[in-house]
Short mmCIF file of C-alpha atoms in Angstrom, two decimals:
data_model
loop_
_atom_site.label_atom_id
_atom_site.label_comp_id
_atom_site.label_asym_id
_atom_site.label_seq_id
_atom_site.Cartn_x
_atom_site.Cartn_y
_atom_site.Cartn_z
CA MET A 1 0.00 0.00 0.00
CA THR A 2 1.45 3.36 -1.02
CA ASN A 3 1.49 6.57 1.01
CA GLY A 4 -1.78 8.46 1.19
CA LEU A 5 -5.47 7.55 1.35
CA HIS A 6 -6.88 4.10 0.58
CA GLN A 7 -10.19 2.29 0.95
CA ALA A 8 -8.53 -0.36 3.07
CA GLY A 9 -10.50 -0.45 6.33
CA ALA A 10 -12.59 -3.45 7.33
CA GLU A 11 -15.11 -4.07 10.09
CA ILE A 12 -15.58 -7.60 11.43
CA TYR A 13 -18.41 -8.74 13.68
CA SER A 14 -18.87 -12.07 15.46
CA ASN A 15 -21.71 -13.49 17.54
CA ILE A 16 -19.14 -14.98 19.93
CA PRO A 17 -15.84 -13.59 21.27
CA ILE A 18 -12.92 -14.18 18.88
CA ASN A 19 -9.21 -13.47 18.59
CA LEU A 20 -8.23 -11.63 15.42
CA TYR A 21 -4.76 -11.37 13.90
CA GLY A 22 -3.37 -9.51 10.93
CA PHE A 23 -0.70 -11.17 8.79
CA LEU A 24 1.74 -9.86 6.21
CA PHE A 25 3.47 -12.21 3.79
CA ILE A 26 6.27 -10.96 1.52
CA ARG A 27 8.84 -13.06 -0.32
CA HIS A 28 11.65 -12.61 2.21
CA PHE A 29 9.77 -11.95 5.46
CA SER A 30 6.44 -12.22 7.23
CA GLU A 31 4.76 -10.56 10.19
CA GLY A 32 1.72 -10.98 12.40
CA PHE A 33 0.02 -8.76 14.95
CA LEU A 34 -2.93 -8.90 17.32
CA VAL A 35 -5.91 -6.79 16.23
CA LEU A 36 -7.50 -4.91 19.13
CA PRO A 37 -11.31 -4.78 19.46
CA ALA A 38 -12.98 -1.60 18.22
CA ARG A 39 -14.14 -0.69 21.73
CA TYR A 40 -10.51 0.07 22.61
CA ALA A 41 -10.15 2.57 19.77
CA SER A 42 -9.58 6.12 20.97
CA THR A 43 -8.58 9.62 19.87
CA CYS A 44 -4.96 10.13 20.97
CA TYR A 45 -1.93 8.06 19.94
CA ILE A 46 1.86 8.28 20.09
CA ILE A 47 3.58 6.37 17.28
CA PRO A 48 6.19 3.73 18.20
CA SER A 49 8.65 2.58 15.56
CA PHE A 50 12.38 1.84 15.48
CA THR A 51 15.54 3.58 14.34
CA VAL A 52 15.71 3.06 10.59
CA SER A 53 18.64 1.02 9.30
CA THR A 54 20.69 2.53 6.48
CA SER A 55 21.72 -0.86 5.09
CA ASN A 56 18.75 -1.18 2.72
CA THR A 57 16.68 1.43 0.88
CA ILE A 58 13.46 -0.43 1.70
CA CYS A 59 14.06 0.21 5.42
CA GLN A 60 11.51 2.87 6.38
CA SER A 61 9.42 3.77 9.40
CA LEU A 62 5.65 3.74 8.86
CA PHE A 63 2.22 4.05 10.40
CA ALA A 64 -1.32 3.67 9.13
CA LEU A 65 -4.63 4.70 10.67
CA SER A 66 -8.29 4.06 9.96
CA SER A 67 -11.35 5.88 11.24
CA VAL A 68 -14.13 4.09 13.08
CA PHE A 69 -16.67 6.76 12.08
CA SER A 70 -17.12 9.08 9.11
CA ASN A 71 -16.14 12.75 9.12
CA THR A 72 -13.26 12.19 11.53
CA VAL A 73 -10.82 15.09 11.71
CA ILE A 74 -7.21 13.90 12.13
CA GLU A 75 -4.22 16.01 13.16
CA ILE A 76 -0.79 14.36 12.84
CA ASN A 77 2.08 16.23 14.49
CA LEU A 78 5.16 14.69 12.90
CA LYS A 79 8.34 13.80 14.73
CA MET A 80 11.39 12.87 12.67
CA LYS A 81 15.08 13.70 12.79
CA GLU A 82 15.55 14.65 9.17
CA GLY A 83 13.85 15.12 5.84
CA SER A 84 10.21 15.85 5.13
CA ILE A 85 7.04 14.01 4.15
CA SER A 86 5.10 14.94 1.03
CA TYR A 87 1.33 14.64 0.99
CA ASP A 88 -1.11 16.31 -1.37
CA ASN A 89 1.73 18.38 -2.89
CA ILE A 90 2.70 19.82 0.51
CA GLN A 91 5.96 19.12 2.34
CA TYR A 92 5.75 18.48 6.09
CA ALA A 93 8.87 18.64 8.28
CA ASN A 94 9.53 17.78 11.92
CA ASN A 95 6.97 19.23 14.36
CA GLN A 96 4.63 20.30 11.58
CA THR A 97 1.01 19.15 11.60
CA LEU A 98 -0.69 17.32 8.76
CA SER A 99 -4.50 17.60 8.91
CA LEU A 100 -7.08 15.53 7.06
CA VAL A 101 -10.65 14.24 7.31
CA LEU A 102 -11.32 10.51 7.07
CA ASN A 103 -14.54 8.66 6.40
CA LYS A 104 -15.34 5.21 7.69
CA TYR A 105 -13.18 2.42 6.20
CA THR A 106 -10.69 4.96 4.82
CA THR A 107 -7.04 4.33 5.70
CA PHE A 108 -4.20 6.84 5.67
CA GLN A 109 -0.62 5.58 5.50
CA ILE A 110 2.75 7.33 5.73
CA TRP A 111 6.28 5.93 5.57
CA HIS A 112 9.60 7.73 5.78
CA SER A 113 13.33 7.03 5.89
CA SER A 114 13.57 8.74 9.30
CA ASP A 115 12.27 7.14 12.50
CA LEU A 116 8.71 8.40 13.11
CA THR A 117 8.71 7.40 16.79
CA GLY A 118 7.01 10.10 18.86
CA THR A 119 4.67 11.33 16.14
CA LYS A 120 1.41 12.33 17.83
CA ILE A 121 -2.05 11.72 16.36
CA ILE A 122 -5.17 13.49 17.63
CA ALA A 123 -8.60 12.63 16.21
CA SER A 124 -12.07 14.08 16.69
CA LYS A 125 -13.54 10.55 16.86
CA PRO A 126 -12.03 7.12 17.65
CA ILE A 127 -9.48 5.72 15.22
CA VAL A 128 -7.29 2.62 15.07
CA VAL A 129 -3.54 2.83 14.41
CA VAL A 130 -0.90 0.37 13.22
CA SER A 131 2.81 1.23 13.17
CA GLY A 132 6.20 -0.32 12.57
CA ASN A 133 8.44 -0.42 9.52
CA ARG A 134 8.21 -1.33 5.87
CA CYS A 135 11.30 -3.36 6.66
CA ASN A 136 14.06 -2.88 9.20
CA TYR A 137 16.93 -4.47 11.12
CA ILE A 138 17.70 -4.37 14.83
CA ASN A 139 21.35 -5.37 14.45
CA ASN A 140 21.67 -6.03 10.69
CA LYS A 141 21.45 -9.80 11.13
CA ALA A 142 19.27 -12.11 9.02
CA SER A 143 16.45 -10.69 6.89
CA CYS A 144 14.81 -7.35 7.53
CA GLN A 145 11.46 -7.43 9.32
CA PRO A 146 8.43 -5.09 9.50
CA PHE A 147 7.95 -5.12 13.32
CA ILE A 148 4.29 -4.22 12.80
CA GLU A 149 2.01 -3.83 15.83
CA MET A 150 -1.38 -2.30 16.52
CA VAL A 151 -0.86 0.75 18.73
CA LEU A 152 -2.54 1.26 22.09
CA PRO A 153 -4.01 4.73 22.59
CA THR A 154 -2.45 6.92 25.27
CA ASN A 155 -5.43 6.46 27.62
CA GLN A 156 -4.59 2.76 27.91
CA LEU A 157 -0.91 3.12 28.80
CA ASP A 158 0.53 2.93 32.32
CA ASN A 159 3.58 3.97 34.31
CA VAL A 160 4.83 0.67 35.81
CA TYR A 161 6.07 -2.25 33.70
CA VAL A 162 7.78 -5.58 34.24
CA ILE A 163 9.65 -6.71 31.11
CA PRO A 164 10.10 -10.49 31.21
CA TYR A 165 13.04 -12.66 30.33
CA LEU A 166 12.33 -14.18 26.92
CA ASN A 167 13.54 -17.73 26.52
CA TYR A 168 15.25 -18.25 23.13
CA ARG A 169 15.40 -14.45 22.75
CA TYR A 170 18.50 -13.74 24.79
CA GLU A 171 19.32 -10.26 23.49
CA ASN A 172 16.67 -7.59 23.10
CA THR A 173 16.38 -3.84 22.76
CA ILE A 174 13.72 -2.23 24.94
CA ARG A 175 12.34 1.11 23.80
CA LEU A 176 10.65 3.36 26.38
CA LEU A 177 8.51 6.11 24.83
CA ALA A 178 7.23 8.95 27.01
CA VAL A 179 3.77 10.44 26.59
CA ASN A 180 4.62 13.50 28.72
CA ASP A 181 7.77 14.88 30.39
CA THR A 182 8.73 12.31 33.01
CA HIS A 183 11.36 10.83 35.32
CA ILE A 184 12.03 7.10 34.98
CA ALA A 185 13.47 4.56 37.41
CA LEU A 186 14.91 1.48 35.69
CA LYS A 187 16.10 -1.77 37.26
CA ASN A 188 17.78 -3.89 34.59
CA GLY A 189 19.18 -7.03 36.20
CA ASN A 190 21.27 -5.79 39.12
CA ASN A 191 21.69 -2.28 37.70
CA ARG A 192 19.52 0.60 38.90
CA THR A 193 19.46 3.86 36.94
CA ARG A 194 17.34 6.99 36.67
CA HIS A 195 16.50 8.87 33.49
CA VAL A 196 14.60 11.93 32.29
CA LEU A 197 12.54 11.90 29.10
CA LYS A 198 10.79 14.79 27.43
CA SER A 199 7.32 14.34 25.98
CA ARG A 200 7.37 12.02 22.92
CA ASP A 201 11.07 11.24 23.37
CA PHE A 202 12.37 7.71 23.85
CA MET A 203 15.29 5.78 25.26
CA ASP A 204 16.58 2.33 24.32
CA TYR A 205 18.40 -0.14 26.53
CA PHE A 206 19.90 -3.59 26.11
CA HIS A 207 17.81 -6.28 27.83
CA THR A 208 18.93 -9.82 28.66
CA THR A 209 17.04 -10.55 31.88
CA ILE A 210 13.97 -9.35 33.79
CA SER A 211 13.77 -5.57 34.08
CA TYR A 212 11.45 -3.21 35.91
CA VAL A 213 10.39 0.26 34.80
CA SER A 214 8.49 2.89 36.77
CA SER A 215 7.74 6.42 35.67
CA GLU A 216 6.01 9.54 36.97
CA SER A 217 3.95 9.65 33.77
CA ASP A 218 2.66 7.01 31.37
CA LEU A 219 5.03 5.19 29.03
CA MET A 220 4.81 2.93 26.02
CA VAL A 221 7.18 -0.06 26.14
CA HIS A 222 8.25 -2.10 23.10
CA ILE A 223 10.57 -5.11 22.88
CA TYR A 224 12.70 -5.65 19.77
CA THR A 225 14.64 -8.89 19.53
CA ARG A 226 18.27 -8.59 18.43
CA ALA A 227 18.90 -12.23 17.58
#
């Protein structure tokens, strides 16, 4: 799916509770993610992604969103280190806001060669958001992967997390993404550290065991396997 607007939304009903997953199959990689029920859709999101590798031109950060209702006003305040995004013959740089109106089942997608982590989306009505990468590497090993996940809205985040030890995934990068300015206490194995994050900024750390994170304000936590 190219950048811009698409009729790509779908609504699925069931007379009994179900689990729903999205899958992506490309020649050299595949991806799957859990689809959240529509009742968890909301109006404020912070985009998580990952630092874009420079080893392959297909490596790009991306997000896509779909409206639950028609006539939904969307404001996307972009966060990226470099470059600009072109939409509807207008260039948008870091900290500039792209506005649009979506109808039901309409999807808007953007990808860029700069990490879009921290981009903020505000909507007048509930929307659903998916983010990740077109393709990316954590440590330039094996094939590139999309790392696609459905994004939780900010009203469903929290400020205390336990990140488990992952058997068969010995080396991982943890990304902590702040919703607002906050102070963070991190216990990673036997090491205890404190950190300060500005709103929509992130920090990464190397994770090989159980770690504990507490923050004055809500955080988003993502795990990226390195091997």
